[in-house]
Short mmCIF file of C-alpha atoms in Angstrom, two decimals:
data_model
loop_
_atom_site.label_atom_id
_atom_site.label_comp_id
_atom_site.label_asym_id
_atom_site.label_seq_id
_atom_site.Cartn_x
_atom_site.Cartn_y
_atom_site.Cartn_z
CA VAL A 964 5.22 6.27 -3.64
CA PRO A 965 2.81 3.28 -3.39
CA THR A 966 0.02 5.57 -2.23
CA GLY A 967 0.30 7.72 -5.33
CA SER A 968 1.23 5.07 -7.87
CA VAL A 969 -1.30 2.47 -6.72
CA ALA A 970 -4.01 3.90 -4.45
CA GLN A 971 -4.64 7.24 -6.15
CA ALA A 972 -4.09 5.79 -9.61
CA ALA A 973 -6.65 3.02 -9.03
CA GLY A 974 -9.18 5.43 -7.61
CA THR A 975 -8.78 7.93 -10.43
CA ALA A 976 -8.79 5.33 -13.20
CA SER A 977 -11.90 3.57 -11.90
CA TYR A 978 -14.01 6.65 -11.21
CA THR A 979 -15.38 7.15 -14.73
CA CYS A 980 -16.52 3.53 -14.93
CA LEU A 981 -18.06 3.68 -11.46
CA ALA A 982 -19.89 6.90 -12.25
CA THR A 983 -21.28 5.36 -15.44
CA ARG A 984 -22.47 2.25 -13.58
CA ALA A 985 -24.13 4.38 -10.91
CA ALA A 986 -25.83 6.66 -13.45
CA ASP A 987 -27.19 3.64 -15.33
CA GLY A 988 -28.50 2.05 -12.13
CA GLU A 989 -26.35 -1.06 -12.61
CA THR A 990 -26.03 -1.91 -8.92
CA GLY A 991 -24.70 -5.42 -9.42
CA ARG A 992 -22.11 -4.43 -12.00
CA PHE A 993 -21.12 -1.46 -9.84
CA ALA A 994 -20.39 -3.73 -6.87
CA GLY A 995 -18.50 -6.13 -9.12
CA THR A 996 -16.35 -3.32 -10.49
CA VAL A 997 -15.52 -2.03 -7.01
CA ASN A 998 -14.60 -5.54 -5.89
CA THR A 999 -12.37 -6.12 -8.91
CA VAL A 1000 -10.62 -2.77 -8.55
CA LEU A 1001 -10.01 -3.36 -4.85
CA ARG A 1002 -8.58 -6.83 -5.48
CA ASN A 1003 -6.32 -5.66 -8.29
CA ALA A 1004 -5.07 -2.62 -6.38
CA LEU A 1005 -4.34 -4.66 -3.24
CA ALA A 1006 -2.69 -7.37 -5.34
CA VAL A 1007 -0.22 -4.72 -6.49
CA ALA A 1008 0.09 -2.79 -3.21
CA VAL A 1009 0.77 -5.75 -0.90
CA PRO A 1010 3.95 -7.03 -2.60
CA ILE A 1011 5.20 -3.48 -3.15
CA CYS A 1012 4.83 -2.74 0.56
CA ALA A 1013 6.50 -6.02 1.54
CA TRP A 1014 9.35 -5.37 -0.88
CA MET A 1015 9.84 -1.79 0.33
CA ALA A 1016 9.85 -2.94 3.95
CA ALA A 1017 12.50 -5.53 3.11
CA ILE A 1018 14.86 -3.10 1.37
CA ALA A 1019 14.00 0.06 3.31
CA GLU A 1020 17.36 0.48 5.04
CA PRO A 1021 19.71 -0.03 2.07
CA LEU A 1022 17.46 1.97 -0.25
CA ILE A 1023 17.36 4.98 2.06
CA ARG A 1024 21.09 4.63 2.74
CA PHE A 1025 21.81 4.66 -0.99
CA LEU A 1026 19.58 7.68 -1.66
CA PHE A 1027 20.21 9.90 1.34
CA GLU A 1028 23.16 8.82 3.51
CA GLN A 1029 25.54 11.55 2.44
CA GLY A 1030 26.74 14.73 4.07
CA ARG A 1031 24.82 15.43 7.26
CA PHE A 1032 22.46 12.50 6.76
CA THR A 1033 24.12 9.93 9.03
CA ARG A 1034 23.76 6.17 9.51
CA SER A 1035 21.58 6.88 12.54
CA ASP A 1036 19.30 9.02 10.39
CA THR A 1037 19.07 6.19 7.87
CA GLU A 1038 18.07 3.65 10.50
CA THR A 1039 15.46 6.01 11.96
CA CYS A 1040 14.01 6.86 8.55
CA ALA A 1041 13.89 3.19 7.50
CA PHE A 1042 12.13 2.25 10.72
CA LEU A 1043 9.54 4.99 10.20
CA LEU A 1044 8.99 3.88 6.62
CA VAL A 1045 8.30 0.30 7.73
CA LEU A 1046 5.84 1.56 10.35
CA MET A 1047 3.95 3.63 7.80
CA LEU A 1048 3.74 1.06 4.98
CA PRO A 1049 0.67 -0.78 6.39
CA GLY A 1050 -1.19 2.49 5.98
CA VAL A 1051 -0.80 2.17 2.21
CA LEU A 1052 -3.24 -0.75 2.18
CA PHE A 1053 -5.83 1.37 3.99
CA TRP A 1054 -5.20 4.20 1.53
CA VAL A 1055 -5.87 1.82 -1.35
CA VAL A 1056 -9.28 0.90 0.03
CA HIS A 1057 -9.99 4.50 1.02
CA GLN A 1058 -9.31 5.90 -2.44
CA ILE A 1059 -11.63 3.42 -4.14
CA VAL A 1060 -14.45 3.46 -1.57
CA SER A 1061 -14.47 7.27 -1.41
CA ARG A 1062 -14.84 7.43 -5.19
CA SER A 1063 -17.66 4.93 -4.94
CA PHE A 1064 -19.49 7.47 -2.81
CA TYR A 1065 -18.62 10.20 -5.32
CA ALA A 1066 -20.01 8.08 -8.16
CA TYR A 1067 -23.39 8.25 -6.43
CA GLU A 1068 -22.98 12.03 -6.09
CA ASP A 1069 -22.30 11.76 -2.36
CA THR A 1070 -19.26 13.79 -1.37
CA LEU A 1071 -20.69 14.71 2.02
CA THR A 1072 -20.43 11.30 3.71
CA PRO A 1073 -16.65 10.83 3.19
CA THR A 1074 -16.12 14.45 4.26
CA ILE A 1075 -18.07 14.04 7.50
CA ILE A 1076 -16.36 10.75 8.34
CA GLY A 1077 -12.93 12.17 7.54
CA THR A 1078 -13.51 15.32 9.59
CA ALA A 1079 -14.82 13.35 12.57
CA THR A 1080 -11.87 10.93 12.38
CA THR A 1081 -9.41 13.83 12.28
CA VAL A 1082 -10.97 15.48 15.33
CA ILE A 1083 -10.97 12.21 17.27
CA PHE A 1084 -7.36 11.42 16.37
CA LEU A 1085 -5.87 14.83 17.12
CA PRO A 1086 -5.38 13.98 20.82
CA ILE A 1087 -4.10 10.52 19.83
CA TYR A 1088 -1.48 12.14 17.60
CA TRP A 1089 -0.49 14.42 20.48
CA LEU A 1090 -0.31 11.57 23.00
CA PHE A 1091 1.62 9.21 20.72
CA THR A 1092 4.05 12.00 19.79
CA ARG A 1093 4.71 12.83 23.42
CA VAL A 1094 5.18 9.21 24.44
CA PHE A 1095 6.86 7.64 21.39
CA GLY A 1096 8.22 10.56 19.38
CA ALA A 1097 8.44 10.20 15.59
CA PRO A 1098 7.39 6.52 15.61
CA GLY A 1099 4.27 7.59 17.47
CA VAL A 1100 3.36 9.97 14.66
CA ALA A 1101 3.77 7.16 12.12
CA VAL A 1102 1.65 4.71 14.11
CA ALA A 1103 -1.04 7.31 14.79
CA GLY A 1104 -1.16 8.09 11.07
CA VAL A 1105 -1.73 4.42 10.20
CA LEU A 1106 -4.38 4.07 12.90
CA GLY A 1107 -6.07 7.25 11.71
CA ILE A 1108 -6.36 6.28 8.05
CA GLY A 1109 -7.32 2.78 9.16
CA ALA A 1110 -10.20 4.06 11.28
CA TYR A 1111 -11.31 6.44 8.53
CA THR A 1112 -11.32 3.64 5.96
CA VAL A 1113 -13.07 1.07 8.16
CA VAL A 1114 -15.86 3.45 9.15
CA MET A 1115 -16.38 4.51 5.55
CA ALA A 1116 -16.50 0.86 4.42
CA VAL A 1117 -19.03 0.01 7.15
CA VAL A 1118 -21.26 2.92 6.14
CA TRP A 1119 -21.01 1.86 2.51
CA GLN A 1120 -22.01 -1.72 3.31
CA LYS A 1121 -25.03 -0.58 5.32
CA ARG A 1122 -26.24 1.58 2.45
CA ARG A 1123 -25.21 -0.44 -0.60
CA GLY A 1124 -24.68 -3.99 0.63
CA LYS A 1125 -21.63 -6.19 1.15
CA ALA A 1126 -21.08 -7.34 -2.43
CA SER A 1127 -18.33 -4.77 -3.06
CA PHE A 1128 -16.18 -6.37 -0.36
CA SER A 1129 -17.07 -10.01 -0.97
CA GLY A 1130 -14.04 -12.25 -0.34
CA LEU A 1131 -11.73 -9.26 -0.01
CA GLY A 1132 -10.54 -10.05 3.52
CA VAL A 1133 -9.47 -13.58 2.66
CA PHE A 1134 -7.84 -12.44 -0.58
CA THR A 1135 -5.84 -9.74 1.21
CA ALA A 1136 -4.76 -12.14 3.97
CA LYS A 1137 -3.51 -14.61 1.34
CA ALA A 1138 -1.68 -11.84 -0.50
CA ILE A 1139 0.05 -10.74 2.72
CA ALA A 1140 0.95 -14.35 3.57
CA ALA A 1141 2.42 -14.87 0.08
CA ALA A 1142 4.57 -11.74 0.40
CA THR A 1143 5.78 -12.26 3.97
CA LEU A 1144 8.30 -15.07 3.47
CA PRO A 1145 9.88 -13.51 0.35
CA GLY A 1146 10.09 -10.25 2.29
CA VAL A 1147 11.94 -11.90 5.17
CA PHE A 1148 14.43 -13.59 2.83
CA ALA A 1149 14.91 -10.37 0.87
CA TRP A 1150 15.63 -8.49 4.10
CA ALA A 1151 18.11 -11.15 5.25
CA THR A 1152 19.83 -11.05 1.86
CA GLY A 1153 20.12 -7.27 2.04
CA VAL A 1154 21.60 -7.40 5.53
CA LYS A 1155 24.19 -9.94 4.44
CA ALA A 1156 25.04 -8.12 1.20
CA ALA A 1157 25.55 -4.82 3.02
CA THR A 1158 28.35 -6.38 5.11
CA LEU A 1159 30.36 -7.36 2.03
CA MET A 1160 31.50 -3.77 1.37
CA PRO A 1161 31.71 -2.03 4.78
CA GLU A 1162 34.18 0.56 3.48
CA ALA A 1163 31.93 1.50 0.55
CA PRO A 1164 28.51 2.05 2.15
CA VAL A 1165 26.90 3.50 -0.99
CA PHE A 1166 27.91 0.57 -3.18
CA GLY A 1167 27.08 -1.82 -0.35
CA ALA A 1168 23.61 -0.32 -0.12
CA ALA A 1169 23.15 -0.61 -3.89
CA ALA A 1170 24.19 -4.25 -3.78
CA ALA A 1171 21.91 -4.88 -0.79
CA PHE A 1172 18.70 -3.51 -2.30
CA THR A 1173 19.47 -4.98 -5.73
CA LEU A 1174 20.11 -8.49 -4.42
CA GLY A 1175 17.23 -8.19 -1.95
CA SER A 1176 14.89 -7.16 -4.77
CA LEU A 1177 15.97 -10.09 -6.93
CA VAL A 1178 15.47 -12.54 -4.07
CA PHE A 1179 12.03 -11.10 -3.34
CA ALA A 1180 10.94 -11.41 -6.98
CA ALA A 1181 12.39 -14.91 -7.35
CA LEU A 1182 10.47 -16.17 -4.31
CA TYR A 1183 7.28 -14.13 -4.52
CA LEU A 1184 6.34 -14.67 -8.16
CA PRO A 1185 6.17 -18.50 -8.12
CA LEU A 1186 4.68 -18.55 -4.63
CA ALA A 1187 1.93 -16.09 -5.56
CA TRP A 1188 1.29 -17.93 -8.84
CA LYS A 1189 0.78 -21.28 -7.12
CA ALA A 1190 -0.76 -20.29 -3.78
CA VAL A 1191 -3.13 -17.43 -4.66
CA PRO A 1192 -4.89 -17.72 -8.05
CA GLY A 1193 -5.42 -14.34 -9.63
CA LEU A 1194 -2.90 -12.53 -7.45
CA LEU A 1195 -0.54 -11.82 -10.35
CA ASP A 1196 -3.27 -10.96 -12.87
CA PRO A 1197 -2.89 -7.17 -12.52
CA PHE A 1198 0.78 -7.43 -13.50
CA PHE A 1199 0.19 -9.17 -16.84
CA PRO A 1200 -1.14 -6.09 -18.73
CA ILE A 1201 1.85 -4.08 -17.46
CA VAL A 1202 4.31 -6.70 -18.72
CA ARG A 1203 2.56 -6.93 -22.08
CA LYS A 1204 2.73 -3.15 -22.54
CA ILE A 1205 6.46 -3.15 -21.75
CA PHE A 1206 7.22 -5.83 -24.33
CA ARG A 1207 5.02 -4.17 -26.94
CA ARG A 1208 7.00 -0.96 -26.60
CA LYS A 1209 10.20 -2.88 -27.20
#
């Protein structure tokens, strides 16, 4: 869900503007746009990933733990989801950087890098699957998209300069730090809430992810507002649109 709703959406929405900047030869404004889009997309993706990691087990239990889908299946699925969530951040960067290449009418470079990464990681997928099973597939997938994204970003910087990624590492680290503690408390709240209704697992799961979500929001929003200036900026237009509709 975060990959489609954040990464692909940011890449698609920004492409027209990037293509216009590239066509007009506005190198500085192009780099500034890429940097802004990356910051805004990561500012949204980081808390979503932290929140989903915190409530993964009760959410999956509520949605799927019925019939043949057992508690063991829930725990396995939740664990795999948590392993795969870091890959969303790489997908965010990948979607925007790849469209930056496209804006300059270069579709070949991302294709070559992606094909080479796939070939290199095929034996890694096989090895991790044999050794670790399903978790190995998840980890290999994150490593694969991570390598693809990093190489593409390095190639971009060598050709177009580092301005597009200026300050992005520090910003992302601060965003992750701001979301970590709320995520831990949200997870602990969900674990505790789930034990209140052991004979009603579906309702217990609903209570767990609802209370966990509320705790995450209550802690993350003021912490992000005070600790990381600009981190909540992408959310303001969304809130304004919601209230305008009402």
